[in-house]
CSV table of N, CA and C in Angstrom, one decimal:
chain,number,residue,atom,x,y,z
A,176,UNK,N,80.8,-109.2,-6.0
A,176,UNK,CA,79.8,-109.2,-4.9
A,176,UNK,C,78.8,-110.4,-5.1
A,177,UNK,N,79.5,-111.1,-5.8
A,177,UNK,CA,78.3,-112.6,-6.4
A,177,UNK,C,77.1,-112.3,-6.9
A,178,UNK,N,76.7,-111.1,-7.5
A,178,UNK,CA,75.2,-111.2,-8.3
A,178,UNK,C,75.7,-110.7,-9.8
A,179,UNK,N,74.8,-110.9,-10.7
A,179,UNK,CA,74.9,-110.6,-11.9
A,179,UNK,C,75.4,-108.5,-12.2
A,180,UNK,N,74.5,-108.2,-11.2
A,180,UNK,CA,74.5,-106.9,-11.6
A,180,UNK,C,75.8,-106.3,-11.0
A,181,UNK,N,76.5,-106.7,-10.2
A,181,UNK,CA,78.3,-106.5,-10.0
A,181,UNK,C,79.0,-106.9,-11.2
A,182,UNK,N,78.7,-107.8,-11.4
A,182,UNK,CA,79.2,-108.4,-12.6
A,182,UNK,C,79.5,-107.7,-13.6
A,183,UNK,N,77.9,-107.3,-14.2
A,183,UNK,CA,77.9,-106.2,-15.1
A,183,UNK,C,78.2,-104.8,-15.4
A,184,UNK,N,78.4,-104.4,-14.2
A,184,UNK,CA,78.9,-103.1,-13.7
A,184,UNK,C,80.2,-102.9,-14.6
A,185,UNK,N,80.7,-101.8,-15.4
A,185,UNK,CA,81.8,-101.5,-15.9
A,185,UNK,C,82.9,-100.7,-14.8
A,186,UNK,N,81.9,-99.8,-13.7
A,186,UNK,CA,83.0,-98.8,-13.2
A,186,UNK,C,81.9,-98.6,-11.3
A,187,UNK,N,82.7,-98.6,-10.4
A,187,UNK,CA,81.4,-98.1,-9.4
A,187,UNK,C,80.4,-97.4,-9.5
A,188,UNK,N,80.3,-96.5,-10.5
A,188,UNK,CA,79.0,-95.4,-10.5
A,188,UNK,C,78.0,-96.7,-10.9
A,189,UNK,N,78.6,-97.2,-12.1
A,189,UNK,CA,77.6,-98.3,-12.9
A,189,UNK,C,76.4,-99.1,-12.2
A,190,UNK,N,77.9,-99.9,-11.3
A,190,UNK,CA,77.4,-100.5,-10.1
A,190,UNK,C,76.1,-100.1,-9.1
A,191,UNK,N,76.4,-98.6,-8.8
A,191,UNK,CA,75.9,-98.2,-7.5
A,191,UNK,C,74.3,-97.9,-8.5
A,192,UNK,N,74.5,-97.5,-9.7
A,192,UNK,CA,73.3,-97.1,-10.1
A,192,UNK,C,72.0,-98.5,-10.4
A,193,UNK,N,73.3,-99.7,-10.5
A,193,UNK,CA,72.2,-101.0,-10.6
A,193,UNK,C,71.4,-101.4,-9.7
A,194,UNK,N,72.2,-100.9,-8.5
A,194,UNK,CA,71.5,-101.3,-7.2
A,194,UNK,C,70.7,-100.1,-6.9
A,195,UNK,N,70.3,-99.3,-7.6
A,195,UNK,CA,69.4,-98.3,-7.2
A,195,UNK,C,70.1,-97.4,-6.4
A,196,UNK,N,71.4,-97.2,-6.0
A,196,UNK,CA,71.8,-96.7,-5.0
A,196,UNK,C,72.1,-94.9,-5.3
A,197,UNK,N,72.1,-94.0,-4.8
A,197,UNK,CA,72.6,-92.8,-5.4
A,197,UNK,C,74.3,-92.7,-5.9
A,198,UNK,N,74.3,-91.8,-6.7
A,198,UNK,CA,76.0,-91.9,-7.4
A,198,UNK,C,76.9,-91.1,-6.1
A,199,UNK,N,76.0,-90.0,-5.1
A,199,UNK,CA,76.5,-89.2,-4.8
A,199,UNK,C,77.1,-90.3,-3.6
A,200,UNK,N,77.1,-91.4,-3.3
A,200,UNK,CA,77.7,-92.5,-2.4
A,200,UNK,C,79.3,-92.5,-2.1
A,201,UNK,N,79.3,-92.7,-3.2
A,201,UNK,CA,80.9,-92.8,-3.9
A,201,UNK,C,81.6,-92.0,-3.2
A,202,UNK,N,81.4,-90.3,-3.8
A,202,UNK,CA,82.8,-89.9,-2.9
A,202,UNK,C,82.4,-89.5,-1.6
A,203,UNK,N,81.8,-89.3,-1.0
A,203,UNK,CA,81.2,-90.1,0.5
A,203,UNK,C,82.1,-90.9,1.1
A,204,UNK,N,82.0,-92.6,0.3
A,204,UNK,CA,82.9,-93.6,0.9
A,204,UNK,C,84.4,-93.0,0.7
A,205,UNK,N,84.8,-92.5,-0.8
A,205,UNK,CA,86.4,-92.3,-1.2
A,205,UNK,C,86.9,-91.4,0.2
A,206,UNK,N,86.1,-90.4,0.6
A,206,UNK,CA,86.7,-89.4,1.0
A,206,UNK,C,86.4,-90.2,2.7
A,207,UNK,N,85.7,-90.6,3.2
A,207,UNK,CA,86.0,-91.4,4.4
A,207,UNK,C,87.0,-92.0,4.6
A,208,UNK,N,87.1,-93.1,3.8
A,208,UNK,CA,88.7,-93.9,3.2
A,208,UNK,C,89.8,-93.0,3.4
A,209,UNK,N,89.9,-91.4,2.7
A,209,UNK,CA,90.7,-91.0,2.5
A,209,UNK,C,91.0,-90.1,4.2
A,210,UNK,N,90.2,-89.9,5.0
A,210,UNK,CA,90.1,-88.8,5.9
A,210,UNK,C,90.7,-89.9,6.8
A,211,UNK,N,90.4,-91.2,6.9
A,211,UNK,CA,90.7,-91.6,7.7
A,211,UNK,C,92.4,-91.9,7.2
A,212,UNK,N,92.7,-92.8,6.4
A,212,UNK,CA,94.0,-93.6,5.9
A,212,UNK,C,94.9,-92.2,6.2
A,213,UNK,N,94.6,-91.0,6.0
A,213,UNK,CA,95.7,-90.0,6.4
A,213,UNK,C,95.8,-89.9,7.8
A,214,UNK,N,94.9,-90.2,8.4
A,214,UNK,CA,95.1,-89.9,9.5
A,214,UNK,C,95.7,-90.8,10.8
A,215,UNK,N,95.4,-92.2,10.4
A,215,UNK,CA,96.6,-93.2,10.7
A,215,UNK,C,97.7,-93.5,10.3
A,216,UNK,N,97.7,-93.1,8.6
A,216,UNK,CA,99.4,-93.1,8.0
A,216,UNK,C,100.1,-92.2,8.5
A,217,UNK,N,99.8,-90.9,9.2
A,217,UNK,CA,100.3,-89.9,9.9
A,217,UNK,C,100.7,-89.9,11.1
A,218,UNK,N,99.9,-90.7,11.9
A,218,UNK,CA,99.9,-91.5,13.1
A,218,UNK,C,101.0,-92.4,13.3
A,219,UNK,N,100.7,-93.4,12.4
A,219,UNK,CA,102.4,-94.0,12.7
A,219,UNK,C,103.4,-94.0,12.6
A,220,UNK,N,103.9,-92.4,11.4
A,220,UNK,CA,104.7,-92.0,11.7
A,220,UNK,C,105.3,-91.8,10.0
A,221,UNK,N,104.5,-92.7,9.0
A,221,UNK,CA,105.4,-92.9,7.9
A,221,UNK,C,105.1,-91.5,6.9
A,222,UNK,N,105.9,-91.1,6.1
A,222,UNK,CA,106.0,-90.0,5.5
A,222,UNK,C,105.8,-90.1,3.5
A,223,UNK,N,104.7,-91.0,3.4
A,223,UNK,CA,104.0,-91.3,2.3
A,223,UNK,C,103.6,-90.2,1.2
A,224,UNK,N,104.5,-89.8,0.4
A,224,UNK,CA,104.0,-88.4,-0.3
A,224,UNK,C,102.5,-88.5,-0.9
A,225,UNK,N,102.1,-87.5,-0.5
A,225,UNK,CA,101.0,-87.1,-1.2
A,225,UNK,C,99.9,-87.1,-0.1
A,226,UNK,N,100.2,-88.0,1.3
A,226,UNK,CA,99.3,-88.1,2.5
A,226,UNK,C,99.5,-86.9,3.4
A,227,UNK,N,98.2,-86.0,3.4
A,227,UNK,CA,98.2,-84.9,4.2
A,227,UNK,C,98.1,-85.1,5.5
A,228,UNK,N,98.7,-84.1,6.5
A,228,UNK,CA,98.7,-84.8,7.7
A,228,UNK,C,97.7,-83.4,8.4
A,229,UNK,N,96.4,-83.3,7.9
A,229,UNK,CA,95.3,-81.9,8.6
A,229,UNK,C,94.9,-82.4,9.5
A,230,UNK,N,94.6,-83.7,9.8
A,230,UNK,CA,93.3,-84.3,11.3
A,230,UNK,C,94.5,-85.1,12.0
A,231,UNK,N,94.3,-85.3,13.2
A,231,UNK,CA,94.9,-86.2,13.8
A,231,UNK,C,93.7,-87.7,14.1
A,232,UNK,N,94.3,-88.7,14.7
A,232,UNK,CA,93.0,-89.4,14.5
A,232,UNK,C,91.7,-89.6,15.1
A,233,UNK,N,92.0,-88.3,16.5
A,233,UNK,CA,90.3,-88.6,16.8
A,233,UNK,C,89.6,-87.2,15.8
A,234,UNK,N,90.3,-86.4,15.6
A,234,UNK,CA,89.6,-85.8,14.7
A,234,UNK,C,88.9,-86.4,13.0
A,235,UNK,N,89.7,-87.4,12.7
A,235,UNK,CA,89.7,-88.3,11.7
A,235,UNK,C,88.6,-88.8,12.0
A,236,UNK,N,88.6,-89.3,13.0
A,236,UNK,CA,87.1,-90.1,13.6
A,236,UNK,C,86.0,-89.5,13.5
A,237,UNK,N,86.1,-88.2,14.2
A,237,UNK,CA,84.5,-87.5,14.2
A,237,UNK,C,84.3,-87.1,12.5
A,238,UNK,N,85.1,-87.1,11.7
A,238,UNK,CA,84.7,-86.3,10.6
A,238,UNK,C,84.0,-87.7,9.9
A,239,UNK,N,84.6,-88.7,9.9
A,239,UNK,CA,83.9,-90.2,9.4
A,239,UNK,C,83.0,-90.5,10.3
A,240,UNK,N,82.5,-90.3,11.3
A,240,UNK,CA,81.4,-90.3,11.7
A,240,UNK,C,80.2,-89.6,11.1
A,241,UNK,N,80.6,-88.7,10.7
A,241,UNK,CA,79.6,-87.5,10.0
A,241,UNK,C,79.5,-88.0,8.8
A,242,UNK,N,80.2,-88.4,8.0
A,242,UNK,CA,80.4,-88.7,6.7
A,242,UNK,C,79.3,-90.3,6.7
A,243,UNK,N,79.8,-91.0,8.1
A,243,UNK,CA,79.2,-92.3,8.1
A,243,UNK,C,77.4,-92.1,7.7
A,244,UNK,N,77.0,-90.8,8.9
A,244,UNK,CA,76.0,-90.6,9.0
A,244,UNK,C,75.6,-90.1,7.5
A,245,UNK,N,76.2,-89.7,6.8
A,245,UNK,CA,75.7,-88.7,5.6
A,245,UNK,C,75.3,-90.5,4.6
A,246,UNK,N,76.2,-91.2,4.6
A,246,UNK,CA,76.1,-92.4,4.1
A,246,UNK,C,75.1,-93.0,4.3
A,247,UNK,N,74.7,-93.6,5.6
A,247,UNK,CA,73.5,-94.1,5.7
A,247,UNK,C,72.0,-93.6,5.6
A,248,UNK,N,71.9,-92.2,5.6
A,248,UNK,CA,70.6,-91.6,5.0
A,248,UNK,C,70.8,-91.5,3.8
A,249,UNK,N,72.0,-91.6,2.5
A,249,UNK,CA,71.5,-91.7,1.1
A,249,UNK,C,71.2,-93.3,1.1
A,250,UNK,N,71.7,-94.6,1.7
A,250,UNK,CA,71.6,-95.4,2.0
A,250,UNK,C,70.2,-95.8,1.8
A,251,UNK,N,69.1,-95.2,2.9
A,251,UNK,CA,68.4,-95.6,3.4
A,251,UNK,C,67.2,-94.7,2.8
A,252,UNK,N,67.6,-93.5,2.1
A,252,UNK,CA,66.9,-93.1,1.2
A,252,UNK,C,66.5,-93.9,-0.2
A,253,UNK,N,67.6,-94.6,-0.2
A,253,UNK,CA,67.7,-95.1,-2.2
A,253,UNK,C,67.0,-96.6,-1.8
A,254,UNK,N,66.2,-96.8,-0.2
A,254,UNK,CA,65.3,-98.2,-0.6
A,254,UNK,C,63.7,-97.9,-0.7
């Protein structure tokens, strides 16, 4: 991320705690990533073991919308 304190970071929690950020961030973003990537790998059709096919993608959407929302108030809490 070009600053020292990425640099220094051993693992993302490390990271997120240098920037003052909360830890609980993390799986927030993982599980956004993950709500959504199932729900387009499902979508196009490919059969990727281990990718659940529970949301379709506008449901994928509103749940990452909520999740987005949950992000930006720890976000905007940790300044």
């Amino acid at each position: 991320f070009g600053d020292d304190r990425a640099a220094a970071a051993t693992d993302p929690t490390a990271f997120l705690k240098a920037l003052g950020t909360s830890p609980e961030l993390l799986p927030l973003v993982q599980k956004r990533v993950d709500v959504l990537r199932n729900a387009y790998v499902n979508a196009a059709g490919h059969k990727r073991p281990g990718i659940s096919a529970k949301l379709t993608v506008p449901e994928a959407d509103k749940e990452a919308d909520e999740l987005s929302a949950q992000i930006r108030k720890l976000i905007a809490e940790s300044k």
